[in-house]
Tab-separated table of C-alpha atoms and ligand atoms in Angstrom:
chain	number	residue	atom	x	y	z
Y	702	MET	CA	16.791	-17.816	18.483
Y	703	SER	CA	13.510	-16.227	17.563
Y	704	VAL	CA	13.360	-14.087	14.465
Y	705	ARG	CA	13.141	-10.293	14.516
Y	706	LEU	CA	12.228	-8.355	11.391
Y	707	ARG	CA	11.842	-4.647	10.929
Y	708	PHE	CA	10.156	-2.376	8.494
Y	709	ALA	CA	12.168	0.818	8.396
Y	710	PRO	CA	10.539	3.443	6.223
Y	711	SER	CA	11.663	7.021	5.843
Y	712	PRO	CA	8.903	9.525	6.585
Y	713	THR	CA	9.032	11.224	3.208
Y	714	GLY	CA	5.326	11.344	2.432
Y	715	TYR	CA	3.139	8.345	1.923
Y	716	LEU	CA	3.431	4.571	2.114
Y	717	HIS	CA	4.180	3.283	-1.389
Y	718	ILE	CA	2.438	0.054	-2.264
Y	719	GLY	CA	5.887	-1.571	-2.666
Y	720	GLY	CA	6.714	-0.530	0.899
Y	721	LEU	CA	3.440	-1.984	2.100
Y	722	ARG	CA	4.424	-5.296	0.517
Y	723	THR	CA	7.815	-5.222	2.265
Y	724	ALA	CA	6.056	-4.574	5.569
Y	725	LEU	CA	3.629	-7.381	4.813
Y	726	TYR	CA	6.397	-9.915	4.119
Y	727	ASP	CA	8.188	-8.830	7.319
Y	728	PHE	CA	4.981	-9.260	9.256
Y	729	LEU	CA	4.038	-12.610	7.688
Y	730	TYR	CA	7.458	-14.095	8.277
Y	731	ALA	CA	7.683	-12.831	11.857
Y	732	LYS	CA	4.200	-14.085	12.737
Y	733	GLY	CA	4.770	-17.405	10.998
Y	734	HIS	CA	7.975	-17.978	12.956
Y	735	ASP	CA	6.874	-16.893	16.370
Y	736	GLY	CA	9.029	-13.807	16.039
Y	737	LYS	CA	8.720	-10.074	16.392
Y	738	TYR	CA	7.935	-7.444	13.808
Y	739	ILE	CA	9.277	-3.962	14.493
Y	740	LEU	CA	8.536	-0.549	12.993
Y	741	ARG	CA	11.507	1.821	12.975
Y	742	ILE	CA	11.437	5.306	11.513
Y	743	GLU	CA	14.497	6.231	9.465
Y	744	ASP	CA	14.427	10.006	9.509
Y	745	THR	CA	18.105	10.854	9.246
Y	746	ASP	CA	17.589	12.788	6.041
Y	747	GLN	CA	15.979	15.797	7.626
Y	748	THR	CA	15.677	17.590	4.284
Y	749	ARG	CA	13.180	14.956	3.093
Y	750	TYR	CA	11.076	14.905	6.246
Y	751	VAL	CA	7.384	15.513	5.594
Y	752	GLU	CA	5.085	16.664	8.372
Y	753	GLY	CA	2.479	14.019	9.237
Y	754	ALA	CA	4.275	11.294	7.275
Y	755	VAL	CA	4.853	9.084	10.336
Y	756	GLU	CA	1.182	9.266	11.241
Y	757	ASN	CA	0.246	8.480	7.634
Y	758	LEU	CA	2.599	5.474	7.534
Y	759	ILE	CA	1.277	4.043	10.758
Y	760	SER	CA	-2.369	4.589	9.896
Y	761	SER	CA	-1.873	2.925	6.491
Y	762	LEU	CA	-0.162	-0.080	8.084
Y	763	THR	CA	-2.789	-0.343	10.800
Y	764	TRP	CA	-5.576	-0.144	8.222
Y	765	ALA	CA	-3.939	-3.006	6.324
Y	766	GLY	CA	-3.816	-5.106	9.493
Y	767	ILE	CA	-0.015	-5.172	9.476
Y	768	VAL	CA	0.468	-4.311	13.099
Y	769	HIS	CA	3.895	-4.277	14.716
Y	770	ASP	CA	4.929	-5.583	18.108
Y	771	GLU	CA	7.584	-2.998	18.841
Y	772	GLY	CA	8.629	0.430	17.712
Y	773	VAL	CA	6.694	3.558	16.885
Y	774	PHE	CA	2.947	3.743	17.466
Y	775	ILE	CA	0.243	6.402	17.474
Y	776	GLU	CA	-1.865	6.553	20.593
Y	777	ASN	CA	-4.509	9.229	21.146
Y	778	GLY	CA	-3.099	11.136	18.213
Y	779	LYS	CA	0.420	11.135	19.665
Y	780	ILE	CA	3.575	9.327	18.594
Y	781	VAL	CA	4.691	6.859	21.279
Y	782	GLN	CA	7.408	4.206	21.311
Y	783	LYS	CA	7.256	0.756	22.840
Y	784	GLY	CA	9.874	-1.945	23.243
Y	785	GLU	CA	13.179	-2.631	24.921
Y	786	PHE	CA	15.358	-1.539	22.032
Y	787	GLY	CA	14.290	2.089	21.667
Y	788	PRO	CA	14.366	4.773	20.697
Y	789	TYR	CA	12.979	3.534	17.393
Y	790	ILE	CA	13.209	6.914	15.666
Y	791	GLN	CA	16.695	7.426	14.272
Y	792	SER	CA	16.855	11.171	14.931
Y	793	GLU	CA	16.566	10.300	18.629
Y	794	ARG	CA	19.578	7.974	18.469
Y	795	LEU	CA	22.313	10.473	17.583
Y	796	ASP	CA	24.349	9.778	20.735
Y	797	ILE	CA	24.417	6.087	19.864
Y	798	TYR	CA	25.751	6.779	16.366
Y	799	LYS	CA	28.381	9.124	17.824
Y	800	LYS	CA	29.677	6.364	20.039
Y	801	TYR	CA	29.897	3.875	17.178
Y	802	ILE	CA	31.478	6.221	14.661
Y	803	GLN	CA	34.218	6.895	17.184
Y	804	ILE	CA	34.985	3.171	17.258
Y	805	LEU	CA	35.448	3.169	13.483
Y	806	LEU	CA	37.567	6.322	13.552
Y	807	ASP	CA	39.785	4.846	16.262
Y	808	LYS	CA	40.242	1.637	14.284
Y	809	GLY	CA	41.028	3.515	11.084
Y	810	TYR	CA	37.899	2.287	9.304
Y	811	ALA	CA	36.475	5.768	8.896
Y	812	TYR	CA	38.017	9.185	8.227
Y	813	TYR	CA	37.198	12.864	8.296
Y	814	CYS	CA	36.665	14.570	4.970
Y	815	PHE	CA	36.752	18.359	4.647
Y	816	CYS	CA	36.149	18.613	0.921
Y	817	THR	CA	33.814	21.403	-0.056
Y	818	LYS	CA	30.794	20.891	-2.246
Y	819	GLU	CA	32.524	22.868	-5.006
Y	820	ARG	CA	35.517	20.560	-4.948
Y	821	LEU	CA	33.360	17.433	-4.969
Y	822	ASP	CA	31.355	18.786	-7.904
Y	823	GLU	CA	34.545	19.499	-9.795
Y	824	VAL	CA	35.917	16.006	-9.172
Y	825	ARG	CA	32.675	14.404	-10.276
Y	826	GLU	CA	32.469	16.493	-13.393
Y	827	LYS	CA	35.983	15.574	-14.363
Y	828	GLN	CA	35.294	11.874	-13.799
Y	829	ARG	CA	32.159	12.085	-15.882
Y	830	ALA	CA	34.039	13.807	-18.676
Y	831	GLU	CA	36.543	10.939	-18.598
Y	832	GLY	CA	33.682	8.446	-18.835
Y	833	LYS	CA	34.180	7.184	-15.276
Y	834	THR	CA	31.516	6.580	-12.627
Y	835	PRO	CA	31.645	9.556	-10.263
Y	836	MET	CA	33.167	8.570	-6.927
Y	837	TYR	CA	34.944	10.334	-4.104
Y	838	ASP	CA	38.662	10.523	-4.978
Y	839	ARG	CA	39.783	9.844	-1.392
Y	840	HIS	CA	41.483	13.224	-1.182
Y	841	CYS	CA	41.193	13.392	2.618
Y	842	ARG	CA	41.703	9.692	3.334
Y	843	ASN	CA	45.344	9.943	4.337
Y	844	MET	CA	45.298	13.257	6.131
Y	845	SER	CA	47.460	13.352	9.234
Y	846	LYS	CA	45.816	13.323	12.657
Y	847	GLU	CA	47.281	16.762	13.376
Y	848	GLU	CA	45.853	18.301	10.246
Y	849	VAL	CA	42.451	16.780	10.955
Y	850	GLN	CA	42.516	18.197	14.480
Y	851	ASN	CA	43.654	21.623	13.280
Y	852	ARG	CA	40.869	21.794	10.744
Y	853	ILE	CA	38.255	20.710	13.282
Y	854	ASP	CA	39.602	23.283	15.774
Y	855	ALA	CA	39.404	25.929	13.074
Y	856	GLY	CA	35.704	25.132	12.739
Y	857	GLN	CA	35.881	23.656	9.241
Y	858	GLU	CA	32.839	21.655	8.163
Y	859	TYR	CA	33.412	17.952	7.718
Y	860	VAL	CA	31.777	14.640	7.015
Y	861	ILE	CA	32.997	11.199	8.107
Y	862	ARG	CA	33.538	8.601	5.405
Y	863	LEU	CA	33.890	4.838	5.262
Y	864	VAL	CA	37.258	3.347	4.379
Y	865	VAL	CA	36.535	1.023	1.462
Y	866	PRO	CA	39.349	-1.417	0.671
Y	867	ASP	CA	40.853	-1.673	-2.800
Y	868	ASN	CA	39.797	-4.446	-5.135
Y	869	LYS	CA	38.174	-6.771	-2.639
Y	870	ASP	CA	35.283	-9.066	-3.510
Y	871	ILE	CA	32.401	-8.562	-1.124
Y	872	THR	CA	30.143	-11.611	-1.141
Y	873	TRP	CA	26.962	-12.532	0.632
Y	874	THR	CA	23.979	-14.795	0.091
Y	875	ASP	CA	20.434	-13.599	-0.313
Y	876	PRO	CA	17.636	-16.212	-0.134
Y	877	VAL	CA	15.847	-14.519	-3.034
Y	878	LYS	CA	18.742	-13.370	-5.203
Y	879	GLY	CA	21.208	-16.126	-4.407
Y	880	GLN	CA	24.921	-15.468	-3.973
Y	881	ILE	CA	25.976	-11.945	-4.844
Y	882	THR	CA	29.482	-10.590	-5.264
Y	883	ILE	CA	30.325	-6.951	-5.751
Y	884	ASN	CA	33.926	-5.784	-6.021
Y	885	SER	CA	34.892	-2.982	-3.650
Y	886	SER	CA	36.301	-0.976	-6.546
Y	887	GLU	CA	32.673	-0.248	-7.423
Y	888	VAL	CA	31.957	0.982	-3.911
Y	889	ASP	CA	32.333	4.626	-2.950
Y	890	ASP	CA	33.906	5.810	0.309
Y	891	GLN	CA	30.402	6.329	1.627
Y	892	VAL	CA	29.618	9.274	3.888
Y	893	LEU	CA	28.635	7.843	7.276
Y	894	ILE	CA	28.152	11.053	9.237
Y	895	LYS	CA	26.970	14.178	7.456
Y	896	SER	CA	28.078	17.732	8.163
Y	897	ASP	CA	24.911	18.315	10.209
Y	898	GLY	CA	26.041	15.540	12.579
Y	899	PHE	CA	23.329	13.160	11.415
Y	900	PRO	CA	24.291	9.695	10.254
Y	901	THR	CA	23.493	8.632	6.719
Y	902	TYR	CA	21.064	5.796	6.177
Y	903	HIS	CA	23.920	3.324	5.517
Y	904	PHE	CA	25.526	3.860	8.871
Y	905	ALA	CA	22.394	4.154	10.984
Y	906	VAL	CA	20.791	1.066	9.470
Y	907	VAL	CA	23.746	-1.140	10.435
Y	908	ILE	CA	23.983	0.144	13.988
Y	909	ASP	CA	20.247	-0.124	14.515
Y	910	ASP	CA	19.750	-3.524	12.939
Y	911	HIS	CA	22.570	-4.812	15.113
Y	912	LEU	CA	21.444	-3.206	18.375
Y	913	MET	CA	17.817	-4.136	17.771
Y	914	GLY	CA	18.741	-7.779	17.206
Y	915	ILE	CA	17.348	-7.884	13.680
Y	916	THR	CA	17.746	-11.341	12.149
Y	917	HIS	CA	16.297	-10.648	8.673
Y	918	ALA	CA	16.650	-7.310	6.882
Y	919	VAL	CA	14.024	-7.316	4.163
Y	920	ARG	CA	13.923	-4.498	1.625
Y	921	GLY	CA	13.423	-3.615	-2.018
Y	922	GLU	CA	16.082	-4.648	-4.517
Y	923	GLU	CA	16.932	-0.975	-5.109
Y	924	TRP	CA	18.982	-1.329	-1.918
Y	925	LEU	CA	21.079	-4.188	-3.269
Y	926	THR	CA	24.033	-1.971	-4.189
Y	927	SER	CA	24.150	-0.524	-0.709
Y	928	THR	CA	24.612	-3.929	0.880
Y	929	PRO	CA	28.420	-4.125	0.256
Y	930	LYS	CA	28.911	-0.902	2.200
Y	931	GLN	CA	26.826	-2.294	5.000
Y	932	LYS	CA	28.621	-5.633	4.893
Y	933	LEU	CA	31.944	-3.806	5.310
Y	934	LEU	CA	30.557	-2.049	8.345
Y	935	TYR	CA	29.395	-5.347	9.868
Y	936	ASP	CA	32.851	-6.789	9.304
Y	937	TYR	CA	34.646	-3.742	10.746
Y	938	PHE	CA	32.550	-3.842	13.882
Y	939	GLY	CA	32.684	-7.611	14.117
Y	940	PHE	CA	28.879	-7.768	14.218
Y	941	GLU	CA	26.991	-10.728	12.867
Y	942	MET	CA	25.189	-9.693	9.695
Y	943	PRO	CA	21.439	-10.297	9.497
Y	944	GLN	CA	20.102	-12.256	6.557
Y	945	PHE	CA	19.625	-9.667	3.824
Y	946	ILE	CA	16.604	-10.290	1.637
Y	947	HIS	CA	16.038	-8.117	-1.411
Y	948	LEU	CA	12.555	-8.185	-2.878
Y	949	PRO	CA	11.801	-7.790	-6.575
Y	950	THR	CA	10.484	-4.362	-7.510
Y	951	VAL	CA	6.738	-3.921	-7.906
Y	952	LEU	CA	6.258	-3.140	-11.600
Y	953	ASN	CA	3.365	-1.965	-13.720
Y	954	LYS	CA	2.130	-3.932	-16.730
Y	955	ASP	CA	4.793	-2.293	-18.936
Y	956	ARG	CA	7.406	-3.702	-16.558
Y	957	LYS	CA	8.328	-0.229	-15.350
Y	958	LYS	CA	8.566	0.807	-11.738
Y	959	LEU	CA	5.145	1.700	-10.359
Y	960	SER	CA	5.258	5.452	-10.034
Y	961	LYS	CA	2.964	8.178	-8.786
Y	962	ARG	CA	2.680	9.704	-12.253
Y	963	GLN	CA	0.809	6.661	-13.592
Y	964	GLY	CA	-1.835	6.686	-10.894
Y	965	ASP	CA	-2.299	5.056	-7.555
Y	966	VAL	CA	0.792	4.027	-5.651
Y	967	ALA	CA	0.071	5.237	-2.123
Y	968	THR	CA	-1.632	2.799	0.222
Y	969	SER	CA	-4.061	5.581	1.156
Y	970	ASP	CA	-5.056	5.978	-2.541
Y	971	PHE	CA	-6.268	2.379	-2.506
Y	972	LYS	CA	-8.030	2.839	0.799
Y	973	ASP	CA	-9.782	5.983	-0.435
Y	974	LYS	CA	-10.920	4.271	-3.624
Y	975	GLY	CA	-12.532	1.566	-1.567
Y	976	TYR	CA	-10.197	-1.391	-1.735
Y	977	LEU	CA	-10.701	-3.574	1.313
Y	978	PRO	CA	-7.580	-4.100	3.395
Y	979	GLU	CA	-7.875	-7.896	3.297
Y	980	ALA	CA	-8.127	-7.750	-0.515
Y	981	LEU	CA	-5.146	-5.447	-0.968
Y	982	VAL	CA	-3.063	-7.525	1.423
Y	983	ASN	CA	-4.119	-10.779	-0.245
Y	984	TYR	CA	-3.284	-9.434	-3.685
Y	985	LEU	CA	-0.026	-7.735	-2.686
Y	986	ALA	CA	1.244	-10.932	-1.113
Y	987	LEU	CA	0.971	-12.514	-4.569
Y	988	VAL	CA	2.970	-9.771	-6.314
Y	989	GLY	CA	6.300	-11.559	-6.349
Y	990	TRP	CA	5.356	-14.569	-4.226
Y	991	SER	CA	3.089	-17.571	-4.633
Y	992	PRO	CA	1.911	-20.254	-2.232
Y	993	LYS	CA	2.737	-23.912	-2.936
Y	994	ASP	CA	-0.674	-24.743	-4.417
Y	995	ASN	CA	-0.929	-21.434	-6.323
Y	996	LYS	CA	-4.117	-20.626	-4.459
Y	997	GLU	CA	-5.212	-17.034	-5.057
Y	998	LEU	CA	-7.593	-16.218	-2.253
Y	999	LEU	CA	-5.890	-16.297	1.101
Y	1000	SER	CA	-6.767	-14.745	4.445
Y	1001	MET	CA	-4.089	-13.151	6.616
Y	1002	ASP	CA	-3.917	-16.318	8.735
Y	1003	GLU	CA	-3.450	-18.464	5.647
Y	1004	LEU	CA	-0.770	-16.099	4.372
Y	1005	ILE	CA	1.033	-16.326	7.700
Y	1006	ALA	CA	0.916	-20.100	7.563
Y	1007	GLU	CA	2.080	-20.300	3.929
Y	1008	PHE	CA	4.576	-17.485	3.512
Y	1009	ASP	CA	8.288	-18.064	3.144
Y	1010	PHE	CA	11.064	-16.217	1.347
Y	1011	ASP	CA	12.054	-19.244	-0.713
Y	1012	ARG	CA	8.996	-18.785	-2.913
Y	1013	VAL	CA	9.615	-15.088	-3.563
Y	1014	SER	CA	10.470	-14.618	-7.223
Y	1015	LYS	CA	13.816	-13.246	-8.336
Y	1016	THR	CA	12.422	-10.844	-10.872
Y	1017	GLY	CA	9.935	-7.994	-10.676
Y	1018	GLY	CA	6.390	-8.652	-9.607
Y	1019	ILE	CA	3.734	-7.184	-11.883
Y	1020	PHE	CA	1.030	-5.161	-10.204
Y	1021	ASP	CA	-2.059	-6.140	-12.161
Y	1022	VAL	CA	-4.990	-3.884	-11.293
Y	1023	ASP	CA	-7.486	-6.228	-13.003
Y	1024	LYS	CA	-6.458	-9.059	-10.735
Y	1025	LEU	CA	-6.581	-6.793	-7.714
Y	1026	ASN	CA	-10.102	-5.768	-8.766
Y	1027	PHE	CA	-11.142	-9.391	-9.122
Y	1028	ILE	CA	-9.898	-10.184	-5.632
Y	1029	ASN	CA	-11.385	-7.009	-4.167
Y	1030	ASN	CA	-14.756	-7.754	-5.768
Y	1031	HIS	CA	-14.643	-11.183	-4.158
Y	1032	TYR	CA	-14.129	-9.702	-0.682
Y	1033	ILE	CA	-16.746	-6.980	-1.253
Y	1034	LYS	CA	-19.303	-9.623	-2.192
Y	1035	GLU	CA	-18.472	-11.567	0.950
Y	1036	SER	CA	-18.728	-8.519	3.238
Y	1037	ASP	CA	-21.968	-7.435	4.802
Y	1038	ALA	CA	-23.650	-4.464	3.182
Y	1039	LYS	CA	-23.371	-2.265	6.267
Y	1040	ARG	CA	-19.580	-2.415	6.275
Y	1041	ILE	CA	-19.428	-1.592	2.554
Y	1042	ALA	CA	-21.981	1.202	2.976
Y	1043	GLU	CA	-19.819	2.814	5.660
Y	1044	ILE	CA	-16.854	2.747	3.302
Y	1045	ALA	CA	-19.028	4.132	0.480
Y	1046	VAL	CA	-20.333	7.174	2.350
Y	1047	PRO	CA	-17.372	9.543	1.719
Y	1048	SER	CA	-17.508	8.805	-2.038
Y	1049	ILE	CA	-21.253	9.403	-2.126
Y	1050	VAL	CA	-20.783	12.780	-0.443
Y	1051	LYS	CA	-17.807	13.634	-2.644
Y	1052	ALA	CA	-19.790	12.847	-5.788
Y	1053	GLY	CA	-22.503	15.228	-4.611
Y	1054	LEU	CA	-25.184	12.520	-4.604
Y	1055	MET	CA	-26.078	13.195	-0.977
Y	1056	THR	CA	-24.998	15.639	1.706
Y	1057	GLU	CA	-23.184	14.366	4.764
Y	1058	GLU	CA	-26.307	15.062	6.790
Y	1059	GLN	CA	-28.433	13.002	4.382
Y	1060	THR	CA	-26.019	10.087	4.524
Y	1061	LYS	CA	-26.493	10.056	8.290
Y	1062	ASP	CA	-30.284	10.356	8.205
Y	1063	ARG	CA	-30.652	7.800	5.418
Y	1064	PHE	CA	-27.851	5.438	6.249
Y	1065	ASP	CA	-30.210	2.460	6.396
Y	1066	TRP	CA	-31.266	3.264	2.853
Y	1067	ILE	CA	-27.612	3.442	1.733
Y	1068	VAL	CA	-27.201	-0.046	3.182
Y	1069	LEU	CA	-30.097	-1.297	1.038
Y	1070	VAL	CA	-28.629	0.328	-2.064
Y	1071	THR	CA	-25.228	-1.122	-1.255
Y	1072	ASP	CA	-26.757	-4.537	-0.802
Y	1073	ALA	CA	-28.186	-4.274	-4.319
Y	1074	LEU	CA	-24.975	-2.999	-5.881
Y	1075	LYS	CA	-22.045	-4.477	-4.038
Y	1076	GLU	CA	-21.568	-7.531	-6.197
Y	1077	ARG	CA	-20.881	-5.270	-9.175
Y	1078	LEU	CA	-18.139	-3.245	-7.521
Y	1079	ASN	CA	-14.447	-3.602	-8.286
Y	1080	TYR	CA	-13.835	-1.055	-5.544
Y	1081	VAL	CA	-16.341	0.593	-3.260
Y	1082	SER	CA	-16.218	4.153	-4.626
Y	1083	GLU	CA	-17.455	2.791	-7.962
Y	1084	ILE	CA	-20.844	2.646	-6.273
Y	1085	VAL	CA	-21.502	6.276	-7.219
Y	1086	SER	CA	-21.582	5.434	-10.919
Y	1087	HIS	CA	-24.222	2.738	-10.315
Y	1088	MET	CA	-26.398	4.670	-7.889
Y	1089	ASN	CA	-28.247	6.901	-10.340
Y	1090	ILE	CA	-31.024	4.338	-10.761
Y	1091	PHE	CA	-32.023	4.978	-7.151
Y	1092	PHE	CA	-32.577	8.727	-7.470
Y	1093	GLY	CA	-35.494	10.664	-8.942
Y	1094	ASP	CA	-39.206	10.063	-9.524
Y	1095	THR	CA	-38.956	9.770	-13.278
Y	1096	VAL	CA	-37.223	7.140	-15.305
Y	1097	THR	CA	-34.686	8.028	-17.973
Y	1098	PHE	CA	-33.989	5.280	-20.479
Y	1099	GLU	CA	-30.373	4.365	-20.833
Y	1100	THR	CA	-30.832	3.050	-24.377
Y	1101	ASP	CA	-33.426	3.257	-27.157
Y	1102	GLU	CA	-33.817	-0.463	-26.785
Y	1103	ALA	CA	-34.836	-0.106	-23.132
Y	1104	GLU	CA	-37.423	2.444	-24.166
Y	1105	ALA	CA	-38.712	0.198	-26.961
Y	1106	ILE	CA	-39.149	-2.676	-24.499
Y	1107	VAL	CA	-41.381	-0.526	-22.306
Y	1108	LYS	CA	-43.302	0.764	-25.311
Y	1109	GLN	CA	-44.485	-2.718	-26.296
Y	1110	GLU	CA	-48.252	-3.006	-26.358
Y	1111	HIS	CA	-48.729	-5.282	-23.366
Y	1112	VAL	CA	-46.568	-3.243	-21.017
Y	1113	LYS	CA	-49.022	-0.539	-20.011
Y	1114	GLY	CA	-51.425	-3.131	-18.569
Y	1115	LEU	CA	-48.550	-4.915	-16.904
Y	1116	LEU	CA	-47.364	-1.761	-15.177
Y	1117	GLU	CA	-50.906	-0.842	-14.098
Y	1118	ALA	CA	-51.280	-4.271	-12.527
Y	1119	PHE	CA	-47.961	-3.725	-10.785
Y	1120	ILE	CA	-49.115	-0.341	-9.476
Y	1121	ALA	CA	-52.295	-1.922	-8.120
Y	1122	GLU	CA	-50.272	-4.539	-6.235
Y	1123	LEU	CA	-48.010	-1.844	-4.813
Y	1124	ASP	CA	-50.985	0.246	-3.730
Y	1125	ALA	CA	-52.244	-2.659	-1.667
Y	1126	ILE	CA	-49.129	-3.034	0.519
Y	1127	ASP	CA	-47.496	-0.989	3.283
Y	1128	ASP	CA	-44.030	-1.214	1.826
Y	1129	ILE	CA	-41.922	-3.463	-0.338
Y	1130	ASP	CA	-40.289	-6.297	1.552
Y	1131	GLU	CA	-38.530	-9.493	0.582
Y	1132	GLU	CA	-41.758	-11.460	0.658
Y	1133	PHE	CA	-43.334	-9.066	-1.846
Y	1134	THR	CA	-40.357	-9.193	-4.216
Y	1135	LYS	CA	-40.396	-12.979	-4.140
Y	1136	ASN	CA	-44.045	-13.233	-5.153
Y	1137	ILE	CA	-44.725	-10.215	-7.316
Y	1138	PHE	CA	-43.637	-11.703	-10.641
Y	1139	ASN	CA	-45.821	-14.760	-10.148
Y	1140	ILE	CA	-48.779	-12.560	-9.317
Y	1141	LEU	CA	-48.190	-10.340	-12.354
Y	1142	LYS	CA	-47.813	-13.384	-14.542
Y	1143	LYS	CA	-51.151	-14.730	-13.373
Y	1144	LYS	CA	-52.921	-11.422	-13.693
Y	1145	THR	CA	-51.581	-10.327	-17.061
Y	1146	GLY	CA	-50.460	-13.494	-18.772
Y	1147	ALA	CA	-47.038	-11.956	-19.492
Y	1148	LYS	CA	-44.157	-14.301	-18.770
Y	1149	GLY	CA	-40.418	-14.781	-19.107
Y	1150	LYS	CA	-38.634	-12.008	-20.937
Y	1151	ASN	CA	-41.902	-10.223	-21.637
Y	1152	LEU	CA	-42.496	-9.937	-17.921
Y	1153	PHE	CA	-39.095	-9.312	-16.359
Y	1154	MET	CA	-37.547	-7.031	-18.942
Y	1155	PRO	CA	-40.344	-4.453	-19.145
Y	1156	VAL	CA	-40.515	-4.242	-15.351
Y	1157	ARG	CA	-36.745	-3.776	-15.050
Y	1158	CYS	CA	-36.658	-1.163	-17.821
Y	1159	ALA	CA	-39.693	0.662	-16.411
Y	1160	VAL	CA	-38.278	0.835	-12.910
Y	1161	THR	CA	-34.620	1.521	-13.672
Y	1162	GLY	CA	-34.420	2.647	-17.312
Y	1163	GLN	CA	-31.819	-0.086	-17.834
Y	1164	GLN	CA	-31.976	-3.530	-19.434
Y	1165	HIS	CA	-29.336	-4.997	-17.172
Y	1166	GLY	CA	-28.502	-4.366	-13.587
Y	1167	PRO	CA	-28.485	-5.632	-10.060
Y	1168	ASP	CA	-30.973	-8.064	-8.564
Y	1169	MET	CA	-34.478	-6.679	-9.202
Y	1170	GLY	CA	-35.810	-7.632	-5.768
Y	1171	LYS	CA	-33.021	-5.731	-4.026
Y	1172	ILE	CA	-33.592	-2.723	-6.269
Y	1173	LEU	CA	-37.286	-2.650	-5.406
Y	1174	ILE	CA	-36.589	-2.913	-1.689
Y	1175	ALA	CA	-34.100	-0.030	-1.862
Y	1176	LEU	CA	-36.449	2.118	-3.965
Y	1177	GLY	CA	-39.400	1.511	-1.672
Y	1178	LYS	CA	-43.081	1.628	-2.427
Y	1179	GLU	CA	-43.535	5.354	-2.920
Y	1180	LYS	CA	-40.700	5.950	-5.336
Y	1181	THR	CA	-41.538	2.862	-7.380
Y	1182	ILE	CA	-45.190	3.898	-7.689
Y	1183	ASN	CA	-44.270	7.477	-8.590
Y	1184	ARG	CA	-41.977	6.290	-11.329
Y	1185	LEU	CA	-44.443	3.821	-12.758
Y	1186	LYS	CA	-47.389	6.247	-12.649
Y	1187	GLU	CA	-45.376	8.925	-14.389
Y	1188	LEU	CA	-44.231	6.448	-16.978
Y	1189	VAL	CA	-47.712	5.098	-17.644
Y	1190	THR	CA	-48.856	8.632	-18.568
Y	1191	ARG	CA	-46.223	8.572	-21.280
Y	1192	LEU	CA	-47.330	5.241	-22.798
P	495	LIG	N1	14.830	3.624	5.128
P	495	LIG	C1	14.904	2.762	3.999
P	495	LIG	C2	13.683	3.026	3.147
P	495	LIG	O1	13.146	4.068	3.240
P	495	LIG	C3	14.938	1.337	4.473
P	495	LIG	C4	15.833	0.446	3.683
P	495	LIG	C5	16.148	-0.804	4.489
P	495	LIG	O2	15.189	-1.458	4.906
P	495	LIG	O3	17.312	-1.097	4.717
P	495	LIG	O4	13.253	2.235	2.350
């Protein structure tokens, strides 16, 4: 039997980086086992629905290269569904849930509950006061059929709850967590159908995973305690349970759950900052999993070939931004400058360095600048803090030391010789940058540090920086001459 895995997010806003990792593991396992990867939208909690969230989820996944075979897609700006097991949006499956809840009601595995919110609050409060975990007190569990019918006929609001047996060990095996046993006395008589007629997550997920032929249900470990309820449902229906796999939580360096308050957690935050999808995916795969040889740089194809759940760690994976930056820098360096420049444009406009119009007219120049700077970038939007050396016709010294280097006696002559060489060419090209230091050395006698440092400081105002040849090419003849001439008047 071929494997079928699903990612089943709720459209409540954005795609959390932990969710992206779940989707990635689903995808890697499915692709590595000749299986199918499905995207289902779990929107049964209508109060948490956020407009545009489905589109955001799908565009984040698509950007990351985690593309599903079946389920919900966006085509020409519209939500469409593809596959034999649809609909893949839970709010469109209400009739299906109705049919299955009736089976449970008929078998006595579910019951109507008419308790009001006020009563439930009271019960909970009392339990809390007695130091007990708040749970439904099963008030309606043994109501007679007649009374149930009378109340329904009278238009009373109700929910439908799961019958949880008394004191029964519920056991299952998780490839990551091992064997787990939870006693049913810790399990609440879970609401399966809410008063608005919608199923709860717990009910819908079981019906859908079963009907969609899911073989592996992969999710964050925060769902571990809901598994006994779901296992009971599988048993009541006589369905075969998929392999449940609970992934360790993605933690920050303080070993706390990665949360929005501490910074970036949405996939789109990383995209906007200028993390490359292949870098984020590569790094995320390693948060809680490692390949056999502990290799750190892996392409999607390598991840597919290497990934398995048996090497997922039991405990939380630490999200280490420094390591992500290291990996991202590696992929930025490997990418061509044009691709990085395209990613950089929105940040350049946002920082007010250029207008949108200018970025279009001078895109080729942005590519040259990017080519000079990209090896220094942890993420692409950082480019704006390195770009200042490319603007303006006068040089501002970053440090007193840089200024002192230029103010050395021999430098004026050196810069004048440089200006003369520049005057003689049409524009700066690679050939020129390769030869210029040799020429200046011959003409002025300056060499080594006394040659390179003054030129760098005179042109950029900085002692350290990107490759000098690339800087000169990006600056061009005119700007370089203007800067040097202005500077020479000050020496
Ligand atoms: N809808 C759940 C979520 O938002 C999915 C949990 C599961 O995969 O069972 O995370």
